[in-house]
Tab-separated table of N, CA and C in Angstrom:
chain	number	residue	atom	x	y	z
A	1	MET	N	-0.153	-57.639	37.093
A	1	MET	CA	-0.094	-57.499	35.660
A	1	MET	C	-0.191	-56.028	35.268
A	2	GLY	N	0.666	-55.560	34.336
A	2	GLY	CA	0.678	-54.164	33.922
A	2	GLY	C	-0.391	-53.853	32.891
A	3	HIS	N	-0.502	-52.601	32.586
A	3	HIS	CA	-1.457	-52.127	31.579
A	3	HIS	C	-0.988	-52.593	30.206
A	4	PRO	N	-1.912	-53.006	29.291
A	4	PRO	CA	-1.494	-53.554	27.995
A	4	PRO	C	-0.688	-52.567	27.133
A	5	ASN	N	-0.913	-51.263	27.230
A	5	ASN	CA	-0.188	-50.291	26.398
A	5	ASN	C	0.898	-49.561	27.175
A	6	GLY	N	1.248	-50.033	28.313
A	6	GLY	CA	2.295	-49.390	29.091
A	6	GLY	C	1.744	-48.584	30.238
A	7	GLY	N	0.517	-48.202	30.184
A	7	GLY	CA	-0.157	-47.500	31.267
A	7	GLY	C	0.423	-46.142	31.593
A	8	PRO	N	0.192	-45.696	32.842
A	8	PRO	CA	0.607	-44.359	33.268
A	8	PRO	C	2.121	-44.154	33.208
A	9	GLU	N	2.918	-45.235	33.444
A	9	GLU	CA	4.372	-45.071	33.389
A	9	GLU	C	4.805	-44.674	31.979
A	10	ARG	N	4.257	-45.361	30.999
A	10	ARG	CA	4.609	-45.071	29.597
A	10	ARG	C	4.164	-43.651	29.225
A	11	LEU	N	2.968	-43.282	29.631
A	11	LEU	CA	2.475	-41.926	29.360
A	11	LEU	C	3.397	-40.896	30.002
A	12	GLY	N	3.838	-41.167	31.230
A	12	GLY	CA	4.763	-40.254	31.911
A	12	GLY	C	6.064	-40.109	31.151
A	13	ARG	N	6.604	-41.237	30.635
A	13	ARG	CA	7.850	-41.179	29.857
A	13	ARG	C	7.654	-40.371	28.574
A	14	VAL	N	6.547	-40.614	27.870
A	14	VAL	CA	6.268	-39.890	26.612
A	14	VAL	C	6.165	-38.394	26.883
A	15	LEU	N	5.445	-38.028	27.949
A	15	LEU	CA	5.312	-36.602	28.282
A	15	LEU	C	6.660	-36.009	28.676
A	16	GLY	N	7.492	-36.797	29.346
A	16	GLY	CA	8.837	-36.329	29.697
A	16	GLY	C	9.676	-36.064	28.462
A	17	TYR	N	9.636	-37.005	27.505
A	17	TYR	CA	10.368	-36.804	26.253
A	17	TYR	C	9.871	-35.557	25.525
A	18	LEU	N	8.566	-35.445	25.482
A	18	LEU	CA	7.970	-34.299	24.793
A	18	LEU	C	8.386	-32.995	25.458
A	19	SER	N	8.335	-32.953	26.780
A	19	SER	CA	8.721	-31.757	27.522
A	19	SER	C	10.191	-31.428	27.278
A	20	GLY	N	11.047	-32.467	27.316
A	20	GLY	CA	12.477	-32.249	27.056
A	20	GLY	C	12.720	-31.750	25.648
A	21	GLY	N	11.985	-32.315	24.694
A	21	GLY	CA	12.140	-31.879	23.298
A	21	GLY	C	11.739	-30.428	23.108
A	22	VAL	N	10.648	-30.026	23.741
A	22	VAL	CA	10.190	-28.634	23.637
A	22	VAL	C	11.205	-27.701	24.286
A	23	ALA	N	11.737	-28.095	25.453
A	23	ALA	CA	12.738	-27.256	26.127
A	23	ALA	C	13.984	-27.125	25.261
A	24	HIS	N	14.425	-28.236	24.644
A	24	HIS	CA	15.601	-28.216	23.775
A	24	HIS	C	15.353	-27.300	22.571
A	25	LEU	N	14.192	-27.424	21.979
A	25	LEU	CA	13.831	-26.581	20.836
A	25	LEU	C	13.812	-25.110	21.241
A	26	HIS	N	13.259	-24.824	22.408
A	26	HIS	CA	13.189	-23.447	22.901
A	26	HIS	C	14.597	-22.864	23.062
A	27	ARG	N	15.512	-23.659	23.674
A	27	ARG	CA	16.901	-23.196	23.839
A	27	ARG	C	17.576	-23.035	22.482
A	28	GLY	N	17.306	-23.953	21.572
A	28	GLY	CA	17.925	-23.886	20.246
A	28	GLY	C	17.461	-22.686	19.440
A	29	LEU	N	16.245	-22.254	19.666
A	29	LEU	CA	15.698	-21.120	18.909
A	29	LEU	C	16.058	-19.770	19.519
A	30	ALA	N	16.571	-19.743	20.738
A	30	ALA	CA	16.859	-18.466	21.411
A	30	ALA	C	17.781	-17.567	20.587
A	31	PRO	N	18.924	-18.073	20.057
A	31	PRO	CA	19.779	-17.180	19.252
A	31	PRO	C	19.066	-16.690	17.994
A	32	LEU	N	18.265	-17.568	17.408
A	32	LEU	CA	17.540	-17.176	16.197
A	32	LEU	C	16.550	-16.055	16.489
A	33	ARG	N	15.910	-16.124	17.663
A	33	ARG	CA	14.983	-15.051	18.034
A	33	ARG	C	15.728	-13.726	18.137
A	34	GLY	N	16.925	-13.759	18.723
A	34	GLY	CA	17.729	-12.534	18.829
A	34	GLY	C	18.101	-11.994	17.460
A	35	GLU	N	18.526	-12.901	16.565
A	35	GLU	CA	18.886	-12.470	15.208
A	35	GLU	C	17.677	-11.893	14.492
A	36	LEU	N	16.547	-12.546	14.652
A	36	LEU	CA	15.327	-12.065	14.010
A	36	LEU	C	14.955	-10.687	14.543
A	37	ARG	N	15.059	-10.521	15.866
A	37	ARG	CA	14.760	-9.220	16.468
A	37	ARG	C	15.700	-8.154	15.900
A	38	GLY	N	17.000	-8.497	15.816
A	38	GLY	CA	17.978	-7.555	15.261
A	38	GLY	C	17.709	-7.254	13.798
A	39	GLY	N	17.346	-8.299	13.039
A	39	GLY	CA	17.050	-8.103	11.615
A	39	GLY	C	15.848	-7.206	11.406
A	40	LEU	N	14.826	-7.393	12.222
A	40	LEU	CA	13.631	-6.547	12.096
A	40	LEU	C	13.943	-5.108	12.475
A	41	ALA	N	14.769	-4.932	13.511
A	41	ALA	CA	15.144	-3.569	13.901
A	41	ALA	C	15.944	-2.914	12.780
A	42	HIS	N	16.862	-3.688	12.166
A	42	HIS	CA	17.674	-3.162	11.062
A	42	HIS	C	16.775	-2.790	9.881
A	43	LEU	N	15.825	-3.651	9.561
A	43	LEU	CA	14.892	-3.376	8.469
A	43	LEU	C	14.064	-2.129	8.769
A	44	HIS	N	13.613	-2.008	10.008
A	44	HIS	CA	12.823	-0.845	10.417
A	44	HIS	C	13.640	0.439	10.228
A	45	ARG	N	14.907	0.412	10.668
A	45	ARG	CA	15.771	1.595	10.495
A	45	ARG	C	16.022	1.868	9.021
A	46	GLY	N	16.222	0.808	8.231
A	46	GLY	CA	16.491	0.976	6.804
A	46	GLY	C	15.309	1.554	6.048
A	47	LEU	N	14.108	1.250	6.504
A	47	LEU	CA	12.910	1.745	5.812
A	47	LEU	C	12.505	3.145	6.257
A	48	ALA	N	13.094	3.643	7.335
A	48	ALA	CA	12.692	4.959	7.859
A	48	ALA	C	12.806	6.066	6.809
A	49	PRO	N	13.939	6.173	6.071
A	49	PRO	CA	14.005	7.249	5.063
A	49	PRO	C	12.953	7.084	3.974
A	50	LEU	N	12.699	5.842	3.577
A	50	LEU	CA	11.706	5.612	2.532
A	50	LEU	C	10.318	6.022	3.009
A	51	ARG	N	10.023	5.767	4.293
A	51	ARG	CA	8.723	6.189	4.827
A	51	ARG	C	8.594	7.703	4.750
A	52	GLY	N	9.679	8.415	5.074
A	52	GLY	CA	9.651	9.875	4.990
A	52	GLY	C	9.450	10.346	3.561
A	53	GLU	N	10.180	9.716	2.631
A	53	GLU	CA	10.043	10.082	1.218
A	53	GLU	C	8.624	9.811	0.737
A	54	LEU	N	8.105	8.670	1.123
A	54	LEU	CA	6.755	8.298	0.703
A	54	LEU	C	5.735	9.275	1.265
A	55	ARG	N	5.923	9.648	2.540
A	55	ARG	CA	5.009	10.607	3.162
A	55	ARG	C	5.047	11.933	2.389
A	56	GLY	N	6.261	12.385	2.044
A	56	GLY	CA	6.392	13.631	1.282
A	56	GLY	C	5.763	13.516	-0.095
A	57	GLY	N	5.997	12.379	-0.749
A	57	GLY	CA	5.427	12.168	-2.082
A	57	GLY	C	3.913	12.137	-2.050
A	58	LEU	N	3.356	11.482	-1.049
A	58	LEU	CA	1.896	11.409	-0.944
A	58	LEU	C	1.296	12.773	-0.617
A	59	ALA	N	2.001	13.548	0.220
A	59	ALA	CA	1.505	14.897	0.531
A	59	ALA	C	1.493	15.746	-0.736
A	60	HIS	N	2.563	15.618	-1.542
A	60	HIS	CA	2.639	16.377	-2.794
A	60	HIS	C	1.521	15.937	-3.745
A	61	LEU	N	1.293	14.636	-3.819
A	61	LEU	CA	0.231	14.110	-4.676
A	61	LEU	C	-1.127	14.631	-4.216
A	62	HIS	N	-1.332	14.654	-2.906
A	62	HIS	CA	-2.591	15.153	-2.344
A	62	HIS	C	-2.797	16.621	-2.736
A	63	ARG	N	-1.725	17.424	-2.615
A	63	ARG	CA	-1.835	18.842	-3.012
A	63	ARG	C	-2.095	18.958	-4.508
A	64	GLY	N	-1.452	18.102	-5.303
A	64	GLY	CA	-1.643	18.147	-6.752
A	64	GLY	C	-3.056	17.778	-7.173
A	65	LEU	N	-3.705	16.946	-6.381
A	65	LEU	CA	-5.070	16.522	-6.714
A	65	LEU	C	-6.132	17.521	-6.265
A	66	ALA	N	-5.763	18.471	-5.421
A	66	ALA	CA	-6.752	19.410	-4.878
A	66	ALA	C	-7.525	20.146	-5.978
A	67	PRO	N	-6.843	20.719	-6.992
A	67	PRO	CA	-7.617	21.401	-8.047
A	67	PRO	C	-8.533	20.439	-8.800
A	68	LEU	N	-8.070	19.212	-8.993
A	68	LEU	CA	-8.901	18.232	-9.693
A	68	LEU	C	-10.164	17.920	-8.908
A	69	ARG	N	-10.026	17.857	-7.591
A	69	ARG	CA	-11.211	17.596	-6.777
A	69	ARG	C	-12.226	18.717	-6.971
A	70	GLY	N	-11.746	19.958	-7.033
A	70	GLY	CA	-12.638	21.090	-7.272
A	70	GLY	C	-13.309	20.988	-8.631
A	71	GLU	N	-12.515	20.644	-9.654
A	71	GLU	CA	-13.080	20.504	-10.999
A	71	GLU	C	-14.121	19.391	-11.034
A	72	LEU	N	-13.806	18.286	-10.383
A	72	LEU	CA	-14.738	17.165	-10.367
A	72	LEU	C	-16.032	17.560	-9.662
A	73	ARG	N	-15.890	18.297	-8.568
A	73	ARG	CA	-17.087	18.778	-7.868
A	73	ARG	C	-17.930	19.643	-8.809
A	74	GLY	N	-17.256	20.516	-9.582
A	74	GLY	CA	-17.967	21.380	-10.521
A	74	GLY	C	-18.687	20.585	-11.600
A	75	VAL	N	-17.991	19.585	-12.154
A	75	VAL	CA	-18.607	18.747	-13.194
A	75	VAL	C	-19.824	18.029	-12.625
A	76	LEU	N	-19.680	17.493	-11.414
A	76	LEU	CA	-20.801	16.773	-10.799
A	76	LEU	C	-21.966	17.709	-10.477
A	77	ALA	N	-21.651	18.924	-10.036
A	77	ALA	CA	-22.718	19.890	-9.748
A	77	ALA	C	-23.462	20.250	-11.034
A	78	HIS	N	-22.692	20.455	-12.117
A	78	HIS	CA	-23.289	20.785	-13.410
A	78	HIS	C	-24.179	19.628	-13.878
A	79	LEU	N	-23.663	18.412	-13.747
A	79	LEU	CA	-24.417	17.233	-14.151
A	79	LEU	C	-25.671	17.081	-13.293
A	80	SER	N	-25.517	17.325	-12.010
A	80	SER	CA	-26.658	17.229	-11.103
A	80	SER	C	-27.740	18.231	-11.503
A	81	GLY	N	-27.309	19.444	-11.864
A	81	GLY	CA	-28.267	20.455	-12.317
A	81	GLY	C	-28.981	20.013	-13.579
A	82	ASP	N	-28.214	19.421	-14.513
A	82	ASP	CA	-28.823	18.926	-15.748
A	82	ASP	C	-29.821	17.806	-15.465
A	83	LEU	N	-29.432	16.908	-14.574
A	83	LEU	CA	-30.310	15.771	-14.279
A	83	LEU	C	-31.569	16.207	-13.532
A	84	ALA	N	-31.455	17.277	-12.765
A	84	ALA	CA	-32.613	17.758	-12.009
A	84	ALA	C	-33.706	18.267	-12.947
A	85	HIS	N	-33.313	18.743	-14.123
A	85	HIS	CA	-34.284	19.285	-15.081
A	85	HIS	C	-34.394	18.392	-16.311
A	86	LEU	N	-34.374	17.109	-16.099
A	86	LEU	CA	-34.346	16.172	-17.218
A	86	LEU	C	-35.761	15.894	-17.734
A	87	ASP	N	-36.429	16.952	-18.115
A	87	ASP	CA	-37.767	16.748	-18.662
A	87	ASP	C	-37.847	17.279	-20.081
A	88	GLY	N	-36.696	17.517	-20.698
A	88	GLY	CA	-36.683	18.075	-22.054
A	88	GLY	C	-36.602	17.030	-23.135
A	89	GLY	N	-36.803	15.773	-22.804
A	89	GLY	CA	-36.803	14.724	-23.810
A	89	GLY	C	-35.412	14.320	-24.250
A	90	PRO	N	-35.349	13.646	-25.416
A	90	PRO	CA	-34.079	13.096	-25.898
A	90	PRO	C	-33.002	14.156	-26.150
A	91	GLU	N	-33.424	15.382	-26.590
A	91	GLU	CA	-32.416	16.416	-26.872
A	91	GLU	C	-31.699	16.790	-25.577
A	92	ARG	N	-32.491	16.965	-24.518
A	92	ARG	CA	-31.921	17.338	-23.216
A	92	ARG	C	-31.001	16.227	-22.702
A	93	LEU	N	-31.448	14.976	-22.858
A	93	LEU	CA	-30.635	13.846	-22.424
A	93	LEU	C	-29.321	13.814	-23.213
A	94	GLY	N	-29.397	14.099	-24.507
A	94	GLY	CA	-28.182	14.153	-25.337
A	94	GLY	C	-27.212	15.200	-24.826
A	95	ARG	N	-27.738	16.379	-24.442
A	95	ARG	CA	-26.870	17.438	-23.904
A	95	ARG	C	-26.230	16.998	-22.595
A	96	VAL	N	-27.030	16.364	-21.731
A	96	VAL	CA	-26.509	15.898	-20.438
A	96	VAL	C	-25.381	14.898	-20.665
A	97	LEU	N	-25.618	13.940	-21.564
A	97	LEU	CA	-24.582	12.940	-21.834
A	97	LEU	C	-23.353	13.582	-22.474
A	98	GLY	N	-23.565	14.595	-23.287
A	98	GLY	CA	-22.437	15.335	-23.872
A	98	GLY	C	-21.615	16.022	-22.799
A	99	HIS	N	-22.301	16.680	-21.850
A	99	HIS	CA	-21.591	17.326	-20.734
A	99	HIS	C	-20.796	16.296	-19.937
A	100	LEU	N	-21.439	15.167	-19.672
A	100	LEU	CA	-20.777	14.130	-18.883
A	100	LEU	C	-19.554	13.598	-19.625
A	101	SER	N	-19.708	13.325	-20.900
A	101	SER	CA	-18.603	12.815	-21.704
A	101	SER	C	-17.455	13.820	-21.748
A	102	GLY	N	-17.795	15.088	-21.971
A	102	GLY	CA	-16.762	16.132	-21.994
A	102	GLY	C	-16.051	16.250	-20.661
A	103	GLY	N	-16.824	16.180	-19.585
A	103	GLY	CA	-16.219	16.264	-18.250
A	103	GLY	C	-15.290	15.102	-17.979
A	104	LEU	N	-15.695	13.908	-18.399
A	104	LEU	CA	-14.851	12.732	-18.179
A	104	LEU	C	-13.585	12.787	-19.026
A	105	ILE	N	-13.706	13.262	-20.266
A	105	ILE	CA	-12.522	13.406	-21.124
A	105	ILE	C	-11.559	14.407	-20.503
A	106	HIS	N	-12.095	15.528	-20.021
A	106	HIS	CA	-11.261	16.554	-19.393
A	106	HIS	C	-10.566	15.992	-18.155
A	107	LEU	N	-11.317	15.268	-17.351
A	107	LEU	CA	-10.758	14.681	-16.132
A	107	LEU	C	-9.671	13.666	-16.482
A	108	ARG	N	-9.914	12.859	-17.499
A	108	ARG	CA	-8.921	11.860	-17.917
A	108	ARG	C	-7.635	12.538	-18.381
A	109	GLN	N	-7.765	13.652	-19.133
A	109	GLN	CA	-6.572	14.379	-19.577
A	109	GLN	C	-5.798	14.934	-18.390
A	110	ARG	N	-6.523	15.426	-17.388
A	110	ARG	CA	-5.858	15.987	-16.207
A	110	ARG	C	-5.171	14.907	-15.373
A	111	LEU	N	-5.729	13.684	-15.378
A	111	LEU	CA	-5.162	12.591	-14.580
A	111	LEU	C	-4.003	11.881	-15.282
A	112	ALA	N	-3.873	12.064	-16.599
A	112	ALA	CA	-2.844	11.345	-17.360
A	112	ALA	C	-1.434	11.524	-16.787
A	113	PRO	N	-0.989	12.757	-16.469
A	113	PRO	CA	0.374	12.892	-15.924
A	113	PRO	C	0.548	12.176	-14.589
A	114	LEU	N	-0.519	12.084	-13.818
A	114	LEU	CA	-0.410	11.432	-12.508
A	114	LEU	C	-0.178	9.935	-12.640
A	115	ARG	N	-0.625	9.343	-13.759
A	115	ARG	CA	-0.410	7.906	-13.943
A	115	ARG	C	1.075	7.579	-13.931
A	116	GLY	N	1.879	8.404	-14.597
A	116	GLY	CA	3.333	8.194	-14.598
A	116	GLY	C	3.913	8.338	-13.209
A	117	ASP	N	3.458	9.364	-12.483
A	117	ASP	CA	3.947	9.560	-11.114
A	117	ASP	C	3.630	8.353	-10.250
A	118	LEU	N	2.419	7.831	-10.389
A	118	LEU	CA	2.023	6.678	-9.577
A	118	LEU	C	2.808	5.432	-9.977
A	119	ALA	N	3.143	5.299	-11.264
A	119	ALA	CA	3.954	4.152	-11.698
A	119	ALA	C	5.335	4.219	-11.067
A	120	HIS	N	5.936	5.422	-11.045
A	120	HIS	CA	7.254	5.572	-10.420
A	120	HIS	C	7.173	5.317	-8.923
A	121	LEU	N	6.116	5.800	-8.299
A	121	LEU	CA	5.937	5.582	-6.865
A	121	LEU	C	5.811	4.085	-6.586
A	122	SER	N	5.126	3.380	-7.464
A	122	SER	CA	4.989	1.936	-7.324
A	122	SER	C	6.356	1.263	-7.404
A	123	MET	N	7.223	1.735	-8.306
A	123	MET	CA	8.572	1.176	-8.396
A	123	MET	C	9.352	1.434	-7.124
A	124	ASP	N	9.192	2.628	-6.554
A	124	ASP	CA	9.884	2.931	-5.301
A	124	ASP	C	9.484	1.951	-4.220
A	125	LEU	N	8.211	1.605	-4.192
A	125	LEU	CA	7.737	0.682	-3.165
A	125	LEU	C	8.164	-0.748	-3.469
A	126	GLU	N	8.295	-1.076	-4.762
A	126	GLU	CA	8.661	-2.435	-5.145
A	126	GLU	C	10.141	-2.702	-4.902
A	127	TYR	N	10.991	-1.671	-5.048
A	127	TYR	CA	12.435	-1.832	-4.878
A	127	TYR	C	12.947	-0.901	-3.789
A	128	PRO	N	12.582	-1.136	-2.520
A	128	PRO	CA	12.992	-0.205	-1.463
A	128	PRO	C	14.434	-0.381	-1.014
A	129	SER	N	15.149	-1.386	-1.523
A	129	SER	CA	16.469	-1.704	-0.982
A	129	SER	C	17.525	-0.691	-1.382
A	130	GLY	N	17.301	0.086	-2.413
A	130	GLY	CA	18.305	1.045	-2.862
A	130	GLY	C	19.197	0.454	-3.929
A	131	GLY	N	19.058	-0.835	-4.204
A	131	GLY	CA	19.906	-1.475	-5.191
A	131	GLY	C	19.427	-1.242	-6.607
A	132	MET	N	18.236	-0.784	-6.780
A	132	MET	CA	17.699	-0.590	-8.122
A	132	MET	C	17.814	0.885	-8.508
A	133	GLU	N	17.954	1.121	-9.796
A	133	GLU	CA	18.088	2.491	-10.289
A	133	GLU	C	16.822	3.306	-10.091
A	134	HIS	N	15.680	2.616	-9.998
A	134	HIS	CA	14.403	3.336	-9.955
A	134	HIS	C	14.133	3.982	-8.615
A	135	ARG	N	14.835	3.581	-7.570
A	135	ARG	CA	14.497	4.045	-6.224
A	135	ARG	C	14.558	5.570	-6.153
A	136	GLY	N	13.489	6.169	-5.742
A	136	GLY	CA	13.457	7.613	-5.558
A	136	GLY	C	12.983	8.383	-6.766
A	137	ARG	N	13.019	7.797	-7.942
A	137	ARG	CA	12.652	8.553	-9.138
A	137	ARG	C	11.192	8.996	-9.110
A	138	GLY	N	10.310	8.117	-8.700
A	138	GLY	CA	8.891	8.494	-8.642
A	138	GLY	C	8.664	9.608	-7.662
A	139	LEU	N	9.422	9.590	-6.569
A	139	LEU	CA	9.248	10.631	-5.570
A	139	LEU	C	9.813	11.954	-6.070
A	140	GLU	N	10.849	11.889	-6.925
A	140	GLU	CA	11.336	13.134	-7.540
A	140	GLU	C	10.206	13.767	-8.344
A	141	HIS	N	9.532	12.922	-9.134
A	141	HIS	CA	8.447	13.442	-9.967
A	141	HIS	C	7.315	13.998	-9.122
A	142	LEU	N	7.132	13.427	-7.951
A	142	LEU	CA	6.058	13.896	-7.081
A	142	LEU	C	6.494	15.072	-6.226
A	143	GLY	N	7.730	15.499	-6.372
A	143	GLY	CA	8.198	16.648	-5.601
A	143	GLY	C	8.858	16.257	-4.306
A	144	GLY	N	9.095	14.976	-4.091
A	144	GLY	CA	9.780	14.526	-2.881
A	144	GLY	C	11.268	14.769	-3.004
A	145	PRO	N	12.037	14.439	-1.968
A	145	PRO	CA	13.474	14.668	-2.013
A	145	PRO	C	14.131	13.809	-3.082
A	146	ASP	N	15.193	14.320	-3.677
A	146	ASP	CA	15.939	13.615	-4.703
A	146	ASP	C	16.956	12.729	-4.008
A	147	VAL	N	16.751	11.422	-4.053
A	147	VAL	CA	17.657	10.513	-3.347
A	147	VAL	C	18.889	10.188	-4.178
A	148	HIS	N	18.953	10.685	-5.417
A	148	HIS	CA	20.092	10.391	-6.274
A	148	HIS	C	21.180	11.440	-6.164
A	149	SER	N	20.889	12.563	-5.530
A	149	SER	CA	21.909	13.618	-5.485
A	149	SER	C	22.690	13.555	-4.204
């Protein structure tokens, strides 16, 4: 008398079917793997100029922020000096807060032009295909190469 569920023979057949199905799937996917590999290589080559532009734009942005970093350091040093001698009561605290407010307003004014540059850079990253008019414009503003000329 055999096993009620087919026993080892049935299990062997099921595993054989499964093995054959996996082998068939593997063979069927081989061309797709090649296409995918080619597509990724093509995408990598297509993005190479954008990576260079982005690197240049970020370097320019970094150089543009250097004076601001110095100013911010100065504002913080001034504030730190004020806070170190904060024993003059409410008048002294008012002066400290005034310095801080003035420093933040000044910093905000200095950062305002960079907001536009960063918005354009964001567009460059959002539309890297070259099909959109915005591609490269943010990098022009940041001093990167002009991709429209």
